[in-house]
Tab-separated table of C-alpha atoms in Angstrom:
chain	number	residue	atom	x	y	z
S	1	MET	CA	14.401	31.810	75.496
S	2	ILE	CA	12.324	31.716	78.681
S	3	ILE	CA	12.459	34.678	81.051
S	4	GLY	CA	11.154	34.050	84.555
S	5	VAL	CA	9.991	37.232	86.302
S	6	THR	CA	9.516	37.612	90.026
S	7	GLY	CA	9.134	40.495	92.452
S	8	ASN	CA	7.079	41.864	95.331
S	9	TYR	CA	3.727	43.631	95.159
S	10	ALA	CA	3.666	46.453	92.590
S	11	SER	CA	7.342	46.055	91.733
S	12	GLY	CA	6.428	46.083	88.047
S	13	LYS	CA	6.788	42.404	87.214
S	14	ASP	CA	3.436	42.312	85.393
S	15	THR	CA	4.431	45.387	83.418
S	16	VAL	CA	7.667	43.665	82.418
S	17	ALA	CA	5.607	40.690	81.239
S	18	GLU	CA	3.340	43.005	79.214
S	19	ILE	CA	6.365	44.615	77.538
S	20	LEU	CA	7.731	41.178	76.670
S	21	GLN	CA	4.359	40.103	75.295
S	22	LYS	CA	4.484	43.067	72.907
S	23	MET	CA	7.876	41.701	71.833
S	24	ASN	CA	6.129	38.440	70.813
S	25	PHE	CA	6.849	36.533	74.028
S	26	GLY	CA	4.197	34.044	75.062
S	27	HIS	CA	3.022	34.661	78.625
S	28	VAL	CA	2.530	31.836	81.110
S	29	SER	CA	1.377	32.906	84.547
S	30	PHE	CA	1.714	30.339	87.334
S	31	SER	CA	-1.265	32.062	88.965
S	32	ASP	CA	-3.287	31.373	85.823
S	33	LEU	CA	-2.333	27.709	86.113
S	34	LEU	CA	-3.831	27.764	89.598
S	35	ARG	CA	-6.926	29.533	88.268
S	36	GLU	CA	-7.282	26.740	85.706
S	37	GLU	CA	-7.129	24.219	88.557
S	38	LEU	CA	-9.769	26.057	90.577
S	39	ASN	CA	-12.030	26.422	87.530
S	40	HIS	CA	-11.669	22.693	86.921
S	41	ARG	CA	-12.741	22.079	90.510
S	42	LYS	CA	-15.507	24.689	90.191
S	43	GLU	CA	-14.182	26.520	93.241
S	44	GLN	CA	-14.212	30.258	93.875
S	45	ILE	CA	-11.080	32.120	92.834
S	46	THR	CA	-9.638	34.348	95.550
S	47	ARG	CA	-6.083	35.199	96.542
S	48	ASP	CA	-6.356	32.850	99.532
S	49	SER	CA	-7.768	30.015	97.415
S	50	LEU	CA	-4.951	30.465	94.884
S	51	ILE	CA	-2.353	30.183	97.651
S	52	ALA	CA	-4.138	27.184	99.174
S	53	VAL	CA	-4.472	25.217	95.937
S	54	GLY	CA	-0.849	25.980	95.022
S	55	ASN	CA	0.361	24.609	98.363
S	56	GLU	CA	-1.907	21.591	97.958
S	57	LEU	CA	-0.595	20.765	94.477
S	58	ARG	CA	3.013	21.027	95.642
S	59	GLU	CA	2.349	18.718	98.598
S	60	LYS	CA	0.385	16.195	96.509
S	61	HIS	CA	2.673	16.055	93.473
S	62	SER	CA	5.990	17.867	93.895
S	63	ALA	CA	7.209	21.334	94.765
S	64	ASP	CA	7.950	22.018	91.085
S	65	ILE	CA	4.549	20.902	89.734
S	66	LEU	CA	3.630	24.363	88.431
S	67	ALA	CA	6.916	24.632	86.545
S	68	GLN	CA	6.222	21.248	84.977
S	69	ARG	CA	2.793	22.402	83.845
S	70	ALA	CA	4.176	25.693	82.538
S	71	LEU	CA	6.821	23.920	80.457
S	72	GLU	CA	4.110	21.795	78.840
S	73	LYS	CA	2.860	24.983	77.194
S	74	VAL	CA	6.230	25.814	75.624
S	75	LYS	CA	6.543	25.400	71.859
S	76	ASP	CA	9.876	24.924	70.139
S	77	GLY	CA	11.373	28.072	68.643
S	78	GLU	CA	9.196	30.516	70.608
S	79	ASN	CA	10.081	32.917	73.440
S	80	TYR	CA	8.193	32.962	76.748
S	81	VAL	CA	7.859	34.981	79.927
S	82	PHE	CA	6.860	33.081	83.088
S	83	THR	CA	5.375	35.024	85.986
S	84	SER	CA	4.074	34.333	89.509
S	85	ILE	CA	6.971	31.978	90.293
S	86	ARG	CA	6.859	31.588	94.059
S	87	ASN	CA	8.777	28.457	95.004
S	88	PRO	CA	12.527	27.703	94.707
S	89	ALA	CA	11.819	24.219	93.349
S	90	GLU	CA	10.007	25.824	90.439
S	91	VAL	CA	13.113	27.834	89.598
S	92	GLY	CA	15.222	24.695	89.948
S	93	LYS	CA	13.034	22.848	87.461
S	94	LEU	CA	13.133	25.709	84.971
S	95	ARG	CA	16.908	25.928	85.279
S	96	GLU	CA	17.172	22.428	83.846
S	97	ARG	CA	16.678	24.226	80.545
S	98	GLU	CA	19.691	26.086	79.218
S	99	ASP	CA	17.464	28.776	77.696
S	100	PHE	CA	16.015	29.986	81.027
S	101	ILE	CA	16.951	33.077	83.025
S	102	MET	CA	15.419	34.412	86.254
S	103	VAL	CA	14.795	38.154	86.612
S	104	LEU	CA	13.949	39.975	89.834
S	105	VAL	CA	12.069	43.263	89.424
S	106	LYS	CA	12.632	45.575	92.383
S	107	ALA	CA	11.271	48.930	93.542
S	108	PRO	CA	11.445	50.723	96.906
S	109	GLU	CA	8.666	49.960	99.375
S	110	ALA	CA	7.395	53.544	99.360
S	111	VAL	CA	7.172	53.541	95.566
S	112	ARG	CA	5.374	50.213	95.554
S	113	LEU	CA	2.855	51.310	98.180
S	114	LYS	CA	2.142	54.481	96.208
S	115	ARG	CA	1.463	52.368	93.110
S	116	ILE	CA	-0.811	50.033	95.069
S	117	ILE	CA	-2.863	52.894	96.473
S	118	SER	CA	-3.042	54.524	93.045
S	119	ARG	CA	-4.397	51.424	91.304
S	120	ASN	CA	-6.938	50.978	94.127
S	121	ARG	CA	-7.642	47.261	93.680
S	122	GLU	CA	-9.964	45.441	96.040
S	123	ASN	CA	-8.136	43.498	98.785
S	124	ASP	CA	-4.875	45.342	98.101
S	125	PRO	CA	-3.001	46.617	101.184
S	126	LYS	CA	-3.529	50.273	101.977
S	127	THR	CA	-0.783	50.857	104.518
S	128	MET	CA	2.866	49.903	104.834
S	129	LYS	CA	1.982	47.584	107.703
S	130	GLU	CA	-0.634	45.745	105.619
S	131	LEU	CA	1.791	45.494	102.714
S	132	ARG	CA	4.465	43.897	104.877
S	133	GLU	CA	1.967	41.525	106.466
S	134	LYS	CA	0.737	40.309	103.065
S	135	GLU	CA	4.247	39.835	101.761
S	136	ALA	CA	5.207	37.914	104.900
S	137	LYS	CA	2.553	35.329	104.002
S	138	GLU	CA	4.453	34.643	100.771
S	139	ASN	CA	7.666	33.806	102.611
S	140	SER	CA	6.883	30.537	104.356
S	141	THR	CA	9.524	28.137	105.676
S	142	ASP	CA	7.426	25.248	104.318
S	143	PRO	CA	9.260	23.882	101.215
S	144	ASN	CA	5.898	23.203	99.550
S	145	ALA	CA	4.537	26.686	100.175
S	146	GLN	CA	5.287	30.117	98.753
S	147	GLN	CA	8.858	31.258	99.381
S	148	LEU	CA	9.052	34.459	97.381
S	149	GLN	CA	12.201	35.760	99.084
S	150	LYS	CA	14.144	32.596	98.282
S	151	VAL	CA	12.957	32.804	94.672
S	152	ALA	CA	14.142	36.422	94.535
S	153	GLU	CA	17.569	35.381	95.795
S	154	MET	CA	17.872	32.918	92.898
S	155	ALA	CA	17.550	35.598	90.216
S	156	GLU	CA	20.497	36.068	87.842
S	157	VAL	CA	19.351	39.552	86.847
S	158	VAL	CA	17.996	42.347	89.054
S	159	MET	CA	15.990	45.035	87.278
S	160	ILE	CA	15.328	48.230	89.243
S	161	ASN	CA	11.965	49.780	88.381
S	162	ASP	CA	11.858	53.124	90.163
S	163	ASN	CA	11.468	55.427	87.157
S	164	THR	CA	9.211	55.869	84.136
S	165	LEU	CA	7.563	53.227	81.981
S	166	GLU	CA	9.833	54.245	79.115
S	167	LYS	CA	12.903	53.584	81.259
S	168	LEU	CA	11.563	50.157	82.218
S	169	GLN	CA	10.807	49.295	78.597
S	170	SER	CA	14.330	50.254	77.613
S	171	LYS	CA	15.732	47.956	80.310
S	172	VAL	CA	13.544	45.051	79.174
S	173	GLU	CA	14.551	45.483	75.537
S	174	GLN	CA	18.209	45.602	76.526
S	175	LEU	CA	17.772	42.424	78.586
S	176	VAL	CA	16.447	40.573	75.557
S	177	LYS	CA	19.276	41.870	73.373
S	178	ASP	CA	21.862	40.817	75.956
S	179	TYR	CA	20.581	37.260	76.364
S	180	LEU	CA	18.881	36.387	73.064
S	181	TYR	CA	21.862	34.497	71.657
S	182	GLN	CA	23.289	33.357	74.978
S	183	LEU	CA	20.067	31.567	75.884
S	184	HIS	CA	19.492	29.929	72.520
S	185	LEU	CA	19.413	26.174	73.106
S	186	PRO	CA	22.810	24.753	72.069
S	187	ARG	CA	23.164	22.163	69.340
S	188	PRO	CA	24.692	18.778	70.235
S	189	ASP	CA	28.249	18.176	69.089
S	190	TRP	CA	28.746	15.712	66.241
S	191	ASP	CA	29.449	12.766	68.557
S	192	HIS	CA	26.230	13.221	70.495
S	193	TYR	CA	24.309	14.024	67.318
S	194	PHE	CA	25.238	10.700	65.730
S	195	MET	CA	24.876	8.741	68.967
S	196	ASN	CA	21.369	10.126	69.406
S	197	ILE	CA	20.571	8.840	65.921
S	198	ALA	CA	21.958	5.423	66.869
S	199	GLU	CA	19.692	5.508	69.928
S	200	ALA	CA	16.707	6.142	67.629
S	201	VAL	CA	17.798	3.371	65.239
S	202	LYS	CA	17.818	0.794	68.033
S	203	LEU	CA	14.080	1.306	68.575
S	204	ARG	CA	13.518	-0.759	65.401
S	205	CYS	CA	15.119	-3.770	67.123
S	206	ASN	CA	13.028	-6.963	66.942
S	207	CYS	CA	15.293	-9.077	69.168
S	208	LEU	CA	14.143	-10.196	72.613
S	209	SER	CA	17.557	-9.200	73.968
S	210	ALA	CA	18.504	-5.625	74.839
S	211	LYS	CA	17.970	-3.158	71.993
S	212	LYS	CA	21.169	-2.051	70.224
S	213	GLY	CA	21.726	0.463	67.451
S	214	ALA	CA	24.666	1.328	65.216
S	215	ILE	CA	25.371	3.775	62.404
S	216	ILE	CA	28.356	4.149	60.093
S	217	VAL	CA	29.487	7.671	59.303
S	218	ARG	CA	32.072	9.247	57.026
S	219	ASP	CA	32.681	12.970	56.499
S	220	LYS	CA	29.701	13.705	58.790
S	221	GLN	CA	27.366	11.770	56.471
S	222	ILE	CA	25.506	8.606	57.490
S	223	LEU	CA	26.404	5.660	55.248
S	224	SER	CA	24.206	2.998	56.838
S	225	THR	CA	22.331	2.023	59.996
S	226	GLY	CA	21.698	-1.230	61.796
S	227	TYR	CA	19.857	-2.698	64.759
S	228	ASN	CA	19.874	-6.187	66.254
S	229	GLY	CA	17.301	-8.723	65.137
S	230	SER	CA	16.406	-11.521	62.737
S	231	PRO	CA	17.666	-11.532	59.116
S	232	LYS	CA	15.483	-10.167	56.314
S	233	GLY	CA	12.584	-12.420	55.386
S	234	VAL	CA	12.903	-14.480	58.577
S	235	THR	CA	10.300	-14.517	61.358
S	236	HIS	CA	11.166	-11.791	63.831
S	237	CYS	CA	12.761	-12.789	67.111
S	238	ASN	CA	9.976	-11.053	69.048
S	239	LEU	CA	7.469	-13.224	67.162
S	240	GLY	CA	9.216	-16.482	68.078
S	241	GLY	CA	11.705	-16.665	65.184
S	242	CYS	CA	14.789	-17.180	67.362
S	243	GLU	CA	14.673	-20.405	69.386
S	244	ARG	CA	17.561	-19.430	71.657
S	245	CYS	CA	16.124	-16.045	72.633
S	246	THR	CA	12.740	-17.656	73.322
S	247	LEU	CA	14.269	-20.397	75.480
S	248	ARG	CA	16.293	-17.839	77.433
S	249	HIS	CA	13.212	-15.786	78.261
S	250	LEU	CA	11.331	-18.943	79.240
S	251	GLY	CA	14.146	-19.725	81.693
S	252	LYS	CA	15.231	-22.889	79.866
S	253	ILE	CA	18.786	-21.668	79.238
S	254	LYS	CA	20.956	-19.017	80.847
S	255	SER	CA	22.265	-15.865	79.230
S	256	GLY	CA	25.571	-16.532	77.474
S	257	VAL	CA	24.753	-20.234	76.891
S	258	TYR	CA	24.524	-21.154	73.188
S	259	SER	CA	23.194	-24.721	73.318
S	260	ALA	CA	20.596	-23.507	70.814
S	261	PRO	CA	21.697	-21.367	67.846
S	262	CYS	CA	20.872	-17.645	67.877
S	263	ILE	CA	19.657	-16.398	64.497
S	264	CYS	CA	19.747	-12.710	65.421
S	265	ALA	CA	22.355	-10.429	63.872
S	266	HIS	CA	23.997	-7.712	65.952
S	267	ALA	CA	23.454	-4.037	65.217
S	268	GLU	CA	27.060	-3.595	64.051
S	269	GLU	CA	26.787	-6.608	61.735
S	270	ASN	CA	23.594	-5.274	60.201
S	271	ALA	CA	25.042	-1.807	59.667
S	272	ILE	CA	28.036	-3.264	57.806
S	273	ALA	CA	25.826	-5.690	55.830
S	274	GLN	CA	23.454	-2.867	54.892
S	275	ALA	CA	26.336	-0.804	53.528
S	276	ALA	CA	27.558	-3.797	51.484
S	277	TYR	CA	24.022	-4.493	50.211
S	278	ASN	CA	23.817	-0.951	48.863
S	279	GLY	CA	27.352	-0.960	47.453
S	280	THR	CA	28.643	1.652	49.917
S	281	SER	CA	32.285	1.497	50.955
S	282	THR	CA	32.951	1.740	54.697
S	283	LYS	CA	36.684	2.336	54.263
S	284	GLY	CA	37.899	5.078	56.623
S	285	ALA	CA	34.477	5.427	58.276
S	286	THR	CA	33.486	5.760	61.933
S	287	MET	CA	30.924	3.557	63.645
S	288	TYR	CA	28.692	4.900	66.421
S	289	THR	CA	27.175	2.115	68.467
S	290	THR	CA	25.033	2.138	71.591
S	291	PHE	CA	27.053	-0.758	73.031
S	292	THR	CA	30.715	-1.751	72.840
S	293	PRO	CA	31.009	-4.277	69.974
S	294	CYS	CA	31.552	-7.925	70.853
S	295	SER	CA	34.654	-9.714	69.546
S	296	ASN	CA	32.815	-11.104	66.493
S	297	CYS	CA	31.563	-7.655	65.519
S	298	ALA	CA	35.021	-6.233	66.190
S	299	LYS	CA	36.472	-8.582	63.558
S	300	LEU	CA	33.902	-7.466	60.996
S	301	ILE	CA	34.520	-3.807	61.821
S	302	ILE	CA	38.262	-4.213	61.317
S	303	ASN	CA	37.904	-6.073	58.005
S	304	SER	CA	35.308	-3.599	56.684
S	305	GLY	CA	37.874	-0.804	56.830
S	306	ILE	CA	36.196	1.167	59.617
S	307	THR	CA	38.925	3.095	61.414
S	308	ALA	CA	37.139	4.419	64.518
S	309	VAL	CA	34.431	3.181	66.877
S	310	VAL	CA	32.525	5.316	69.371
S	311	ALA	CA	30.379	3.461	71.917
S	312	LYS	CA	27.892	4.726	74.469
S	313	ASN	CA	27.804	1.835	76.946
S	314	ASP	CA	30.649	-0.474	77.873
S	315	TYR	CA	30.418	-4.215	77.244
S	316	PRO	CA	32.760	-6.603	79.115
S	317	ASP	CA	34.486	-8.057	76.032
S	318	LYS	CA	38.224	-7.429	76.374
S	319	VAL	CA	38.977	-9.477	73.258
S	320	GLY	CA	37.196	-7.046	70.958
S	321	LYS	CA	38.969	-4.034	72.448
S	322	LYS	CA	42.332	-5.801	72.169
S	323	LEU	CA	41.644	-6.533	68.507
S	324	PHE	CA	40.844	-2.872	67.890
S	325	GLU	CA	44.079	-1.812	69.560
S	326	GLU	CA	46.187	-4.271	67.591
S	327	ALA	CA	44.488	-3.415	64.271
S	328	GLY	CA	44.808	0.332	64.817
S	329	VAL	CA	41.073	0.994	65.085
S	330	LYS	CA	40.521	3.937	67.421
S	331	PHE	CA	37.986	3.071	70.127
S	332	ARG	CA	36.478	5.349	72.752
S	333	LEU	CA	33.466	5.556	75.034
S	334	LEU	CA	31.311	8.645	74.673
């Protein structure tokens, strides 16, 4: 899970991050990303320079550039806390992940000012007026600048920090307990699981035409795979083995014209042939294919005993679909 933490000066957001770090969360500070940028440029690090370089990066690249860089540091299976999030686009980018939640840490102004004065950091505001002036600078109307208030309004969880450290720690621990399982990245359903495998299979394609992939499955077990390309032992299409494909890419013949023979086998054909080669029955199986089978492949699918076909992209071959319907082969687009 990734917990984004935002809040005003001395609200306790850094303390929340520290508590999460002790709970084995990795910490990624967007301010540290800006410090890395300034160090790379060999420029002095000040609060003003951090704001300036952040605005510059957003204008030059995109408003969510810091979120992109933060996500590059995320490792699979680990928990993270992100801090110093100051632009709505950054939250939008992080929300593309289903394991992200935004938390706003709040405390009354008087409490925050008391904390600021107590910690006595250089350049910190010393009066309520100075505090409000500094926070106003973080609420620009420029979409590429800091818009802390808008970020705060995007939070799903508001955590009030107006009591003891122990109380805050208890709230943080409860937050993790409440969302640990909810924010675990979901697994794909079986259809998407197998189609994703078919998408990977098609990368082995050696045909000059569009890459296609197919797998045959029964009882949630893969029986065989296939991709389009030249037969075994024959010069690959992408090395000049198929005269028709070469002529088409040289502009000598149009797509769909078969004046020259095509030696490439379709992904569905290869998947069925591979099962036969290994002595594996395809009776009652399901085929997942990245493209709707053509009429020739449809005939092979029917005669091989496959009873269902799931395709990702539609292909304008009504004959094949009609054959499926007549033969009782269930066909659907994913």
